[in-house]
Structures are given as C-alpha cells and as structure tokens.
PDB file of C-alpha atoms in Angstrom:
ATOM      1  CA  UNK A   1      -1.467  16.555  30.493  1.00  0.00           C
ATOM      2  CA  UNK A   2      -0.585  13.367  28.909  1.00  0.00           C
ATOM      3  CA  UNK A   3      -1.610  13.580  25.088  1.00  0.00           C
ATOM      4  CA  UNK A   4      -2.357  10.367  22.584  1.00  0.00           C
ATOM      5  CA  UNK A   5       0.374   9.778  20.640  1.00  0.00           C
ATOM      6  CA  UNK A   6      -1.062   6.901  18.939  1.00  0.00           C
ATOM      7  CA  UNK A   7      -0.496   7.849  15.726  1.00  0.00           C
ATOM      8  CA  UNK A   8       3.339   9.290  16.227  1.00  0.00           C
ATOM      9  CA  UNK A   9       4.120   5.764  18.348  1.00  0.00           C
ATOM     10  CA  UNK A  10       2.515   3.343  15.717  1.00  0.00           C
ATOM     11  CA  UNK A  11       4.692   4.861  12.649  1.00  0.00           C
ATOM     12  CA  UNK A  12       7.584   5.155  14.922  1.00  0.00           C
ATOM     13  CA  UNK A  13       7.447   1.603  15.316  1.00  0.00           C
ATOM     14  CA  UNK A  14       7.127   0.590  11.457  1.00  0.00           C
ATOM     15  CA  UNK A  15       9.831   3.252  10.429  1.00  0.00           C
ATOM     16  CA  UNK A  16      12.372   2.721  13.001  1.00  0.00           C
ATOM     17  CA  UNK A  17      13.307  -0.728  11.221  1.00  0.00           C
ATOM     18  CA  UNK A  18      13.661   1.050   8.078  1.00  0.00           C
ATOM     19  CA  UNK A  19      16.084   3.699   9.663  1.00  0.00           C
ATOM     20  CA  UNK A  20      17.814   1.268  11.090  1.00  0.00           C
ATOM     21  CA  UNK A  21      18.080  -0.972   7.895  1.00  0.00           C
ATOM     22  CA  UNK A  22      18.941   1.723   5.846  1.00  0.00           C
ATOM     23  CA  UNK A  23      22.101   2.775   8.419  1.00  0.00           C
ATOM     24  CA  UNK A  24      23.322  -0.996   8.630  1.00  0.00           C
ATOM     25  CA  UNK A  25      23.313  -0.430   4.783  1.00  0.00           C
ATOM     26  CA  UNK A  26      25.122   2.836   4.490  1.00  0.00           C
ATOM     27  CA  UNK A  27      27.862   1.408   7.033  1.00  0.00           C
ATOM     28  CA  UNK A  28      28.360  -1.730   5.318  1.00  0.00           C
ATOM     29  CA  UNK A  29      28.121   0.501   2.029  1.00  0.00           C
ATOM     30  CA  UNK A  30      31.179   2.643   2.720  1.00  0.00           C
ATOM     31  CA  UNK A  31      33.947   0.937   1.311  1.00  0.00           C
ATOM     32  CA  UNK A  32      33.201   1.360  -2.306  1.00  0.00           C
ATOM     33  CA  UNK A  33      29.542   3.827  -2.537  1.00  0.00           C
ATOM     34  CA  UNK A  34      28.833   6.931  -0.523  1.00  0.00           C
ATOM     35  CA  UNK A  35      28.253   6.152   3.013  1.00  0.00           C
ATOM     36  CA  UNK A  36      30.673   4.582   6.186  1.00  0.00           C
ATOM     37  CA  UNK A  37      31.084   4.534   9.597  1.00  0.00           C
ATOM     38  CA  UNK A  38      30.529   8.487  10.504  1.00  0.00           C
ATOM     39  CA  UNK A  39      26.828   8.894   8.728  1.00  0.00           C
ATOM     40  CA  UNK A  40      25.821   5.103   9.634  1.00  0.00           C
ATOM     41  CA  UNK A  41      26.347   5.726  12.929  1.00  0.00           C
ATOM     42  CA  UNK A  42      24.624   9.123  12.984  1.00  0.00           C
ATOM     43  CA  UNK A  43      21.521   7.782  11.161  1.00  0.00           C
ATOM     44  CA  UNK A  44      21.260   4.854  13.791  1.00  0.00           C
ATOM     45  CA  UNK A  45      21.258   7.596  16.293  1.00  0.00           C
ATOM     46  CA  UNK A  46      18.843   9.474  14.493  1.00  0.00           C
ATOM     47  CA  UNK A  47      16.263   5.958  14.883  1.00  0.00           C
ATOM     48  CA  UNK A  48      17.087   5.977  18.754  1.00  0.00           C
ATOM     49  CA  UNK A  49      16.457   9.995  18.545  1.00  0.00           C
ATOM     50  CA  UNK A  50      13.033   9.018  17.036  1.00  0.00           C
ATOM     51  CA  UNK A  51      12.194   6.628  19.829  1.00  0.00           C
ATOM     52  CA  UNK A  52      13.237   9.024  22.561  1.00  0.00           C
ATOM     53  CA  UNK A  53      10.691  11.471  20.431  1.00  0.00           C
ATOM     54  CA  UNK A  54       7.511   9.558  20.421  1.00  0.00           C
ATOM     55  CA  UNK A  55       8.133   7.043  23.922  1.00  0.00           C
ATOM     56  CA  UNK A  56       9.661   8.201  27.200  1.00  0.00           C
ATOM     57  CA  UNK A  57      13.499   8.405  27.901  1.00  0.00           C
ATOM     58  CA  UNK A  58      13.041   5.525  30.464  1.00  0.00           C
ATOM     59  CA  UNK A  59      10.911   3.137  27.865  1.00  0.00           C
ATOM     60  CA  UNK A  60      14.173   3.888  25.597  1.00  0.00           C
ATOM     61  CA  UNK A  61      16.535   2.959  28.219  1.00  0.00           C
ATOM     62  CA  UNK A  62      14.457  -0.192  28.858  1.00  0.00           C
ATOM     63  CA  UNK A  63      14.644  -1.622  25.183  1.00  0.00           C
ATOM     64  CA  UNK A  64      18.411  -0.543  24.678  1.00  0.00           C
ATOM     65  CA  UNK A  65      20.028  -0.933  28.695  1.00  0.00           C
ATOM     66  CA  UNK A  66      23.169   0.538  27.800  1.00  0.00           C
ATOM     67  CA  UNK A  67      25.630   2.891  29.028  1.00  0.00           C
ATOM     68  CA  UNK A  68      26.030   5.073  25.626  1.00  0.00           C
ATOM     69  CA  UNK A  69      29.474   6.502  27.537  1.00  0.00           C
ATOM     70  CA  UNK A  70      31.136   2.747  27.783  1.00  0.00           C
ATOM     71  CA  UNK A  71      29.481   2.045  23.747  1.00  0.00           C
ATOM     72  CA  UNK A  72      31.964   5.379  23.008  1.00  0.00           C
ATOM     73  CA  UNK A  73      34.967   3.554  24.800  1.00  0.00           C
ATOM     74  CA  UNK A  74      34.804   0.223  23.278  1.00  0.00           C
ATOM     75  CA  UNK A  75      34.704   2.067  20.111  1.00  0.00           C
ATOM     76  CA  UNK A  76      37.915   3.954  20.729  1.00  0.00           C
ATOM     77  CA  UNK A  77      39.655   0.683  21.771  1.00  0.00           C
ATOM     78  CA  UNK A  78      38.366  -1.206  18.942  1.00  0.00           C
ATOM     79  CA  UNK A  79      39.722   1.665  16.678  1.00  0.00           C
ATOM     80  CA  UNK A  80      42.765   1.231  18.599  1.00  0.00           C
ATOM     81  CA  UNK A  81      43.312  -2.527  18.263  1.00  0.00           C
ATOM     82  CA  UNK A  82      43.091  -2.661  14.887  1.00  0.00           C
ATOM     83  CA  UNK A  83      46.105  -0.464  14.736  1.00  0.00           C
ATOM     84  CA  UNK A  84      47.538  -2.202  17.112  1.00  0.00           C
ATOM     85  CA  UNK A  85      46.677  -5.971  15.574  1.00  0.00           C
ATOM     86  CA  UNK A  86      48.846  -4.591  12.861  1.00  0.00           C
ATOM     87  CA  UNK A  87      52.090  -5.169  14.762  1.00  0.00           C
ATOM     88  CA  UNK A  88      51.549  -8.678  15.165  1.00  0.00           C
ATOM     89  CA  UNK A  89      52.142  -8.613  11.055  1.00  0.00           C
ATOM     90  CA  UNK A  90      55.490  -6.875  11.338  1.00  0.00           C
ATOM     91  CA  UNK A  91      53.960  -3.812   9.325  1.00  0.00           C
ATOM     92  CA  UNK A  92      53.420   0.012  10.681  1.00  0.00           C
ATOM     93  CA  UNK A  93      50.360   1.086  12.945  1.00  0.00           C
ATOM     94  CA  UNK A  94      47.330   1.208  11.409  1.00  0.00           C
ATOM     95  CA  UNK A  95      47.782  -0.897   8.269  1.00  0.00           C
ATOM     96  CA  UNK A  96      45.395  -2.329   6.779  1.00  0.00           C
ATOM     97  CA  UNK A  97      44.856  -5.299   4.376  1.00  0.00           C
ATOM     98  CA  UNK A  98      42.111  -7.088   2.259  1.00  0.00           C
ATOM     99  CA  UNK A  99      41.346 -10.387   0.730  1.00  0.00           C
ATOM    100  CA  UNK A 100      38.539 -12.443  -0.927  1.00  0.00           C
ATOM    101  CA  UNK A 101      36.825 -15.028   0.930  1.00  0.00           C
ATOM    102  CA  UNK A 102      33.816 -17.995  -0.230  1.00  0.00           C
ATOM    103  CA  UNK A 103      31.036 -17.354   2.563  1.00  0.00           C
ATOM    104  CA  UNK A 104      28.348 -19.869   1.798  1.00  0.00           C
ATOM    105  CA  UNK A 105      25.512 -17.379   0.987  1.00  0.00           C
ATOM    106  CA  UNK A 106      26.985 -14.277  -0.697  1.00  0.00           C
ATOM    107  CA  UNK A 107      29.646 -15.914  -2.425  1.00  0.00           C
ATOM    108  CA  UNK A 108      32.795 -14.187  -3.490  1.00  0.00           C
ATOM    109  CA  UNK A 109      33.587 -11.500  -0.921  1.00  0.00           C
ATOM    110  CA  UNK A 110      35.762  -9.234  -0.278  1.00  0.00           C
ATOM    111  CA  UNK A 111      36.912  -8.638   3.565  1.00  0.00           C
ATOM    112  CA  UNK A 112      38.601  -5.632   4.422  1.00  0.00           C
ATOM    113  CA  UNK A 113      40.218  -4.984   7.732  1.00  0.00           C
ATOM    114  CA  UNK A 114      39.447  -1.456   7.386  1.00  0.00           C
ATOM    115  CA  UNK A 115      35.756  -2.542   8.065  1.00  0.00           C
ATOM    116  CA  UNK A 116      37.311  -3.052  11.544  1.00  0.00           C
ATOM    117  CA  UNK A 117      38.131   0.478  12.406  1.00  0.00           C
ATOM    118  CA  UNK A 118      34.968   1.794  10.766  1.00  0.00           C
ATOM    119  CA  UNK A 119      32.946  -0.911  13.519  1.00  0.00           C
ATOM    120  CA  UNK A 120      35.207   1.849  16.062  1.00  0.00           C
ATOM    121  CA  UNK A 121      33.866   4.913  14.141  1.00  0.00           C
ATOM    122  CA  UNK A 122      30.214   3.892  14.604  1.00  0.00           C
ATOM    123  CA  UNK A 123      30.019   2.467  18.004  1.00  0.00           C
ATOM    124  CA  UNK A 124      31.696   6.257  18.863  1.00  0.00           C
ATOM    125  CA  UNK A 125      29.379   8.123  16.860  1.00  0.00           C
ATOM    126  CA  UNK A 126      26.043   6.777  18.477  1.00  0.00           C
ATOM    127  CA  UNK A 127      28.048   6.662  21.606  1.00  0.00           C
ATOM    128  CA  UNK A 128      28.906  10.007  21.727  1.00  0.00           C
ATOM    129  CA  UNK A 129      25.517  11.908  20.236  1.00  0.00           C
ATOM    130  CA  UNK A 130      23.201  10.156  22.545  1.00  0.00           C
ATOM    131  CA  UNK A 131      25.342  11.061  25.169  1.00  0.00           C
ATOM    132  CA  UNK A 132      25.258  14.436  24.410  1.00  0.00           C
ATOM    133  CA  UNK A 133      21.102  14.053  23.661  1.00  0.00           C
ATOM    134  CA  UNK A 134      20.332  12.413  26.657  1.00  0.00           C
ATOM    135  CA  UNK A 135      22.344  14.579  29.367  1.00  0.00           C
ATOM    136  CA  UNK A 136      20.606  17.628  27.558  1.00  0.00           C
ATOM    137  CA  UNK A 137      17.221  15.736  27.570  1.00  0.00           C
ATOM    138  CA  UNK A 138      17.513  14.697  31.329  1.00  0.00           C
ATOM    139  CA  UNK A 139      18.232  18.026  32.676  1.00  0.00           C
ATOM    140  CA  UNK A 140      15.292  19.697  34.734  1.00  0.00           C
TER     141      UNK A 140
ATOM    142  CA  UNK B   1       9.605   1.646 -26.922  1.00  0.00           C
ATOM    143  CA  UNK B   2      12.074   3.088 -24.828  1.00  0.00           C
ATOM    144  CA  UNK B   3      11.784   6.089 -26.333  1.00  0.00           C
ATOM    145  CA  UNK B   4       8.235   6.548 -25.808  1.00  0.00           C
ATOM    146  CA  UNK B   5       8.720   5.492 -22.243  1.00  0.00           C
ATOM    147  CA  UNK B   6      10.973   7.675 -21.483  1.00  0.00           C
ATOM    148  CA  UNK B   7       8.758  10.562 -22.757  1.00  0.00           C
ATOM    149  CA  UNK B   8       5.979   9.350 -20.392  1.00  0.00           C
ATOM    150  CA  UNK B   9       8.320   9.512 -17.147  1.00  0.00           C
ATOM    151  CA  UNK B  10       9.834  12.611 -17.836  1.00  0.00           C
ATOM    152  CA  UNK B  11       5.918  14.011 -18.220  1.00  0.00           C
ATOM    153  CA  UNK B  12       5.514  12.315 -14.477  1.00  0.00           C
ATOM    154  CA  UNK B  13       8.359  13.907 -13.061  1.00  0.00           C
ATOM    155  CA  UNK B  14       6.927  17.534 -14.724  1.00  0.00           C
ATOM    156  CA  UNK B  15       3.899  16.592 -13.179  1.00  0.00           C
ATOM    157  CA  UNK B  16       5.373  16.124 -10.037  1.00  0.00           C
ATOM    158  CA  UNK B  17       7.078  19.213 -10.081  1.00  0.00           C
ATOM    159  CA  UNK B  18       4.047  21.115 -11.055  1.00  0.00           C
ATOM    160  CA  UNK B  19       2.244  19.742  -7.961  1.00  0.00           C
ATOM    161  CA  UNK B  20       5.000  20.483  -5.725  1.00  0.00           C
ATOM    162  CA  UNK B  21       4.539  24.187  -7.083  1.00  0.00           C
ATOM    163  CA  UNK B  22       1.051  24.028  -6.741  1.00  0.00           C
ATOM    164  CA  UNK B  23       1.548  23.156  -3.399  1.00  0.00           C
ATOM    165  CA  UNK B  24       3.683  25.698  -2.456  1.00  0.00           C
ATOM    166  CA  UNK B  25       1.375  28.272  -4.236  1.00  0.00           C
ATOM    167  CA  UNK B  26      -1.076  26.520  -1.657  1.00  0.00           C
ATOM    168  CA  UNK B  27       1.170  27.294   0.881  1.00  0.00           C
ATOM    169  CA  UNK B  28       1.735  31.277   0.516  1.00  0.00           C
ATOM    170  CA  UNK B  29      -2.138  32.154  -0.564  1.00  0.00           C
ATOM    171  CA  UNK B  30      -4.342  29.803   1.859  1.00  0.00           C
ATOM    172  CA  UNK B  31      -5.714  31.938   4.885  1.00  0.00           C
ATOM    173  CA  UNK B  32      -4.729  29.789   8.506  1.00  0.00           C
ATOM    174  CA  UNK B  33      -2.206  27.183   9.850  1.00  0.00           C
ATOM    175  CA  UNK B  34      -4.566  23.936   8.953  1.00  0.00           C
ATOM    176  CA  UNK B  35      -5.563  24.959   5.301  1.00  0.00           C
ATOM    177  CA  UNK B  36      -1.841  25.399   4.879  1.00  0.00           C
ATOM    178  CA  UNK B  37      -0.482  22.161   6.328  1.00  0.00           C
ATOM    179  CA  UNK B  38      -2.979  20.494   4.532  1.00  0.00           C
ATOM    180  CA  UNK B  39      -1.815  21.771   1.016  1.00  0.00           C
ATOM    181  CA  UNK B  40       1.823  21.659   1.844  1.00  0.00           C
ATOM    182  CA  UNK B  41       1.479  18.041   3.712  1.00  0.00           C
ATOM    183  CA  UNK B  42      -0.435  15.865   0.450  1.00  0.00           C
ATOM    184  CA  UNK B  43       0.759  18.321  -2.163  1.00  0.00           C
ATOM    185  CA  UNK B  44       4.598  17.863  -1.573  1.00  0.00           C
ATOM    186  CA  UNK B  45       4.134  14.229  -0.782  1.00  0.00           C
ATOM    187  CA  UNK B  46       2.226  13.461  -3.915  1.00  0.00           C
ATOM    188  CA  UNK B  47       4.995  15.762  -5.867  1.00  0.00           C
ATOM    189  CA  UNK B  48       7.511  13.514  -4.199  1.00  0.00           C
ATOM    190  CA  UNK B  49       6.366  10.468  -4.730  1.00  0.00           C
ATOM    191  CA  UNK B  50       5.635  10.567  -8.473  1.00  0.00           C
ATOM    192  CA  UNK B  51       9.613  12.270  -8.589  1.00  0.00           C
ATOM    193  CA  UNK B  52      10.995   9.912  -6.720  1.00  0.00           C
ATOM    194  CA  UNK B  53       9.162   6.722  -8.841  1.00  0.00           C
ATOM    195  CA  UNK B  54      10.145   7.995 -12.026  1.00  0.00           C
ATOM    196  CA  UNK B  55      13.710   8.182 -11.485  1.00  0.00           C
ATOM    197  CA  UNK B  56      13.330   4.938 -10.037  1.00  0.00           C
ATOM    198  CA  UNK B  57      11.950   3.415 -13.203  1.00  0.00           C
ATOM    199  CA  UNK B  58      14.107   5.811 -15.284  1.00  0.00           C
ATOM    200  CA  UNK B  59      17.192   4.065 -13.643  1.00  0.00           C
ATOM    201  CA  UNK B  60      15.381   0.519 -14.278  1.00  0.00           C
ATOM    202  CA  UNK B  61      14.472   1.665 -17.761  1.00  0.00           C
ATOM    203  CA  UNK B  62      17.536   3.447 -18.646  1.00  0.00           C
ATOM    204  CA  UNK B  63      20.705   1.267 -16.669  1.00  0.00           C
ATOM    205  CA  UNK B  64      18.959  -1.661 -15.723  1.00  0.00           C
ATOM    206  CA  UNK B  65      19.292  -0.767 -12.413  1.00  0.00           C
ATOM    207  CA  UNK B  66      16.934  -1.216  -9.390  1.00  0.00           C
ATOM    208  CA  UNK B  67      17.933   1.321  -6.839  1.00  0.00           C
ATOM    209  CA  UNK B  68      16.686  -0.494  -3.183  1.00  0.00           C
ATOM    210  CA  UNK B  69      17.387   3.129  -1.707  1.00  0.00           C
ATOM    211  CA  UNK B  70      14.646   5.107  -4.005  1.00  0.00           C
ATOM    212  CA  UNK B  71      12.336   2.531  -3.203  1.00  0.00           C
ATOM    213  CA  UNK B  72      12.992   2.712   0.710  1.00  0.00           C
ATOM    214  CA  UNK B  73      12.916   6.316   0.258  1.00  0.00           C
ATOM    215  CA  UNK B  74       9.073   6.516  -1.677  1.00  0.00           C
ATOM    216  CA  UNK B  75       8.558   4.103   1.516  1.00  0.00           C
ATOM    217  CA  UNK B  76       9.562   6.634   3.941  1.00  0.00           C
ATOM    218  CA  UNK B  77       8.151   9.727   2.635  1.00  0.00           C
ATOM    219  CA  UNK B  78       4.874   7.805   2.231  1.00  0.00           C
ATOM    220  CA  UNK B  79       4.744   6.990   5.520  1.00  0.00           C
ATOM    221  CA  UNK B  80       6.381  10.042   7.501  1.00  0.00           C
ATOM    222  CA  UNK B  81       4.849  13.274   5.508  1.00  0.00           C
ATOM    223  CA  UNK B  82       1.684  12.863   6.638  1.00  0.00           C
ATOM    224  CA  UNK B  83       2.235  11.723  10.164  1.00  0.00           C
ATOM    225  CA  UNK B  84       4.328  14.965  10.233  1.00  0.00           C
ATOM    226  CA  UNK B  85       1.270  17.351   9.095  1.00  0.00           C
ATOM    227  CA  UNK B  86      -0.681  15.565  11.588  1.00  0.00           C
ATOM    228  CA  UNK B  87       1.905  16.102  14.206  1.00  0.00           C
ATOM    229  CA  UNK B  88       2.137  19.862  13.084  1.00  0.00           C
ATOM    230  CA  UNK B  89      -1.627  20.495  12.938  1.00  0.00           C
ATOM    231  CA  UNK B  90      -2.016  19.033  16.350  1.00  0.00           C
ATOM    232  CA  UNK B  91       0.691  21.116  18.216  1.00  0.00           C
ATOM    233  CA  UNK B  92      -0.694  24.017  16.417  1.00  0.00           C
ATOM    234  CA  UNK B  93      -4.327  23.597  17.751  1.00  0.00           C
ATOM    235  CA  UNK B  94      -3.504  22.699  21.294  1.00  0.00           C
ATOM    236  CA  UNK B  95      -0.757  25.801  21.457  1.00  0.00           C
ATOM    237  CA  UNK B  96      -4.359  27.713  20.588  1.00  0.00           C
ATOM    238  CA  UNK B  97      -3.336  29.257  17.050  1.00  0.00           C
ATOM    239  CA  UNK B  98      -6.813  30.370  15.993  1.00  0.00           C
ATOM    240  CA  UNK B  99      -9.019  28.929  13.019  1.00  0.00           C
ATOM    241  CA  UNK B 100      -9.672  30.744   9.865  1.00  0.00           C
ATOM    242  CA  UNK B 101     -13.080  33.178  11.045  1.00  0.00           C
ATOM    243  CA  UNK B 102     -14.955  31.929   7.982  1.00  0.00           C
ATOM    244  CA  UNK B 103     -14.244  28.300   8.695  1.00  0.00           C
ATOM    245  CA  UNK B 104     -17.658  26.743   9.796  1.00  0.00           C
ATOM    246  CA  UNK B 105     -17.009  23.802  12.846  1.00  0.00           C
ATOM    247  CA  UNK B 106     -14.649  22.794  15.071  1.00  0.00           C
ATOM    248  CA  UNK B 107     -15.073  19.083  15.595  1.00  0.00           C
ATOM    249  CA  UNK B 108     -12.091  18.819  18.018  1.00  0.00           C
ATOM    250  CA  UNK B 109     -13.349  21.191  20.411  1.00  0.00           C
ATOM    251  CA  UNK B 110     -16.512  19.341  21.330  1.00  0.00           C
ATOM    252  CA  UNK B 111     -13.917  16.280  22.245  1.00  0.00           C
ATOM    253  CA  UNK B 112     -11.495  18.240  24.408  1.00  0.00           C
ATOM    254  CA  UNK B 113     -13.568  19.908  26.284  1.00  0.00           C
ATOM    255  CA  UNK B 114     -15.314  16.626  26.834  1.00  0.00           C
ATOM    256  CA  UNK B 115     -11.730  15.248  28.163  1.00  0.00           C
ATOM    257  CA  UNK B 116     -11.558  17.759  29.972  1.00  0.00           C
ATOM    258  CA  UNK B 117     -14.399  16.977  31.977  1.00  0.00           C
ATOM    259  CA  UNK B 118     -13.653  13.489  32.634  1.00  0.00           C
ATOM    260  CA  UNK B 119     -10.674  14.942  33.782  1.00  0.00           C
ATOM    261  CA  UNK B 120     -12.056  16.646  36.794  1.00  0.00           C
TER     262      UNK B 120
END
C-alpha cells in the first residue's frame, strides 16, 4: 500500500536547501572554524539520505544521475593531484601554500591550496556513504 | 540597559528549560503513544526554540555577533520537530498500537476504512 507522504515530501523539499547550504558552509568553513571536508561531505549525504527517505531511490537517481563509485574516484585523484601539482614547484609531496587575492565581490581573500585536497575529502565522503546506503537500500 | 536585558534572556532560556522539563514530565506520566508524542513533539520544540533565540540575541547583545548558524538552526527545528511527531504518530497508528481506552473518537479510522473500500 502506497501511503501519502505529502507532508514528509513538501518539508523535504524546503529543508533539503538548508542542509545543503549549511554543508557548503561547514566545508568552506574548515580552514579557520569547526567544520571541513569530512563532516561537509557527510551532511550533504545526509540531504541526499533525506531525499532517498521521503521519494523513491529511482526519483533520487533521476535528479542526481551519477555513479556515486566514479564521484569516490575523482575524489581520490583530485586528493592525489594536489600532491602531485606540488612537484611542479620543486617542493615535497603534498605541500601546500596560500596567498591573498582581490575577487571583485568578497574582497580581500585568502586562497589556500589546501582547499584543494579538502574538494578530494568531500567528493569521497558522499561518494563512499551513498555507496554503501544505496547497495544496502537496493538489496531485495 | 544591557543589564536588564540580559536578565530578561536568561529568564527565557529558564523558561525554556522549564518547558523542556515539563515536557518530558509529559512524556513519562501521559497514558498512550499519541498523548505522548504530542507533549514531547510541541513541548521540546517550544523549549528549543526560546533556548536557541536567546543565545542568539545573547551573542548579538553580548559580542555583537549575529550567529547565521543559530538562526538556520531555530529554522530547522521549527520546521522538522513537528513533521517528525507527525511522522511518528502516523507509523504508530498504521503499525496498530492501540488508543488510550478512555479516549473518545477515532477520526482516522472512519477515513481508512473508507480507502480501503475504494481500494477494492
């Protein structure tokens, strides 16, 4: 018996932005407050969790159409090239650097390579939980 | 001015505690599933709330500092805690977990059984 989830698929809808806000925030927030790569990426699994909750697992796979196996590669080779990109430099694996840059609209910013690697850590995160959630939730 | 404003918030966030207790109180001494959900779902979202504002404003008061993430957070709980009693209640019914005996109607039995029918 199909129930009416109306009320479960209409906040679902509303809060899933805010999850998802709130995890670009964290990821973007790790390099000087409490949050990074690791959690950022969990909590935007945690929004795609929530649609797989209250919609289908084939309505999920038709709003994101990826393979969450080849997401968990390109974030290993991502991590991996910016270790790599740090031979170019002349320095040891995995070095990292910062500078400030003038963007137009938030000013005087600092860029950290690091940010590059943690891009690595969250694509492998969500890669690797739904994975694991969606081969459990497939199997009948 | 500060002072006396800081008085007032830390009598919300008492509040707030005292409802969350009250709730919980709610939770232990009412007699079925729905009576409890319903005390534990508004009480502890009310509690919340009026925690979570105050040490918003306390922070605004206090630092001068708006904190986006309490804000999102009264947001959140505002929206979700209820949804998730509703959620609760409902998978309690249709598992068939029994009313209190002294509780007098049933209005969602009436509709199921008439969705039942149209079923067949």
């Amino acid at each position: 018996m199909r129930t009416n989830d109306l009320i479960l698929q209409t906040i679902t809808k509303i809060v899933i932005f805010i999850i998802l806000a709130f995890s670009l925030h964290l990821f973007f927030a790790g390099h000087y407050t409490p949050g990074g790569g690791f959690i950022g990426g969990l909590m935007t699994a945690a929004a795609l969790v929530l649609l797989l909750l209250a919609f289908d697992a084939k309505t999920v796979k038709k709003i994101f159409p990826v393979d969450f196996k080849k997401v968990t590669a390109v974030g290993l080779l991502i991590a991996v090239f910016t270790g790599i990109g740090s031979f170019i430099f002349g320095v040891p694996f995995l070095t990292h650097t910062y500078d400030y840059f003038d963007i137009p609209i938030l000013g005087e910013t600092g860029l950290a390579t690091a940010v590059l690697f943690d891009i690595g850590v969250y694509l492998v995160v969500i890669g690797v939980t739904m994975t694991i959630i969606q081969t459990i939730g497939e199997d009948e | 001015m500060k002072e006396n404003l800081e008085v007032i918030l830390a009598f919300i966030i008492v509040l707030g505690a005292l409802i969350s207790l009250i709730s919980a109180i709610g939770v232990i001494r009412l007699p079925d599933v729905y009576t409890r959900n319903h005390a534990a779902s508004k009480g502890a979202t009310l509690g919340i709330l009026l925690i979570l504002s105050c040490a918003f404003l306390f922070f605004w008061v206090e630092d001068g500092y708006m904190n986006a993430r309490l804000l999102l957070g009264i947001i959140f709980v505002f929206l979700t805690a209820p949804v998730a009693g509703h959620l609760i209640s409902r998978a309690a019914y249709y598992s068939g977990v029994p009313l209190w005996e002294k509780s007098g109607q049933d209005a969602l039995k009436t509709k199921n059984k008439q969705g039942k029918q149209k079923q067949r």
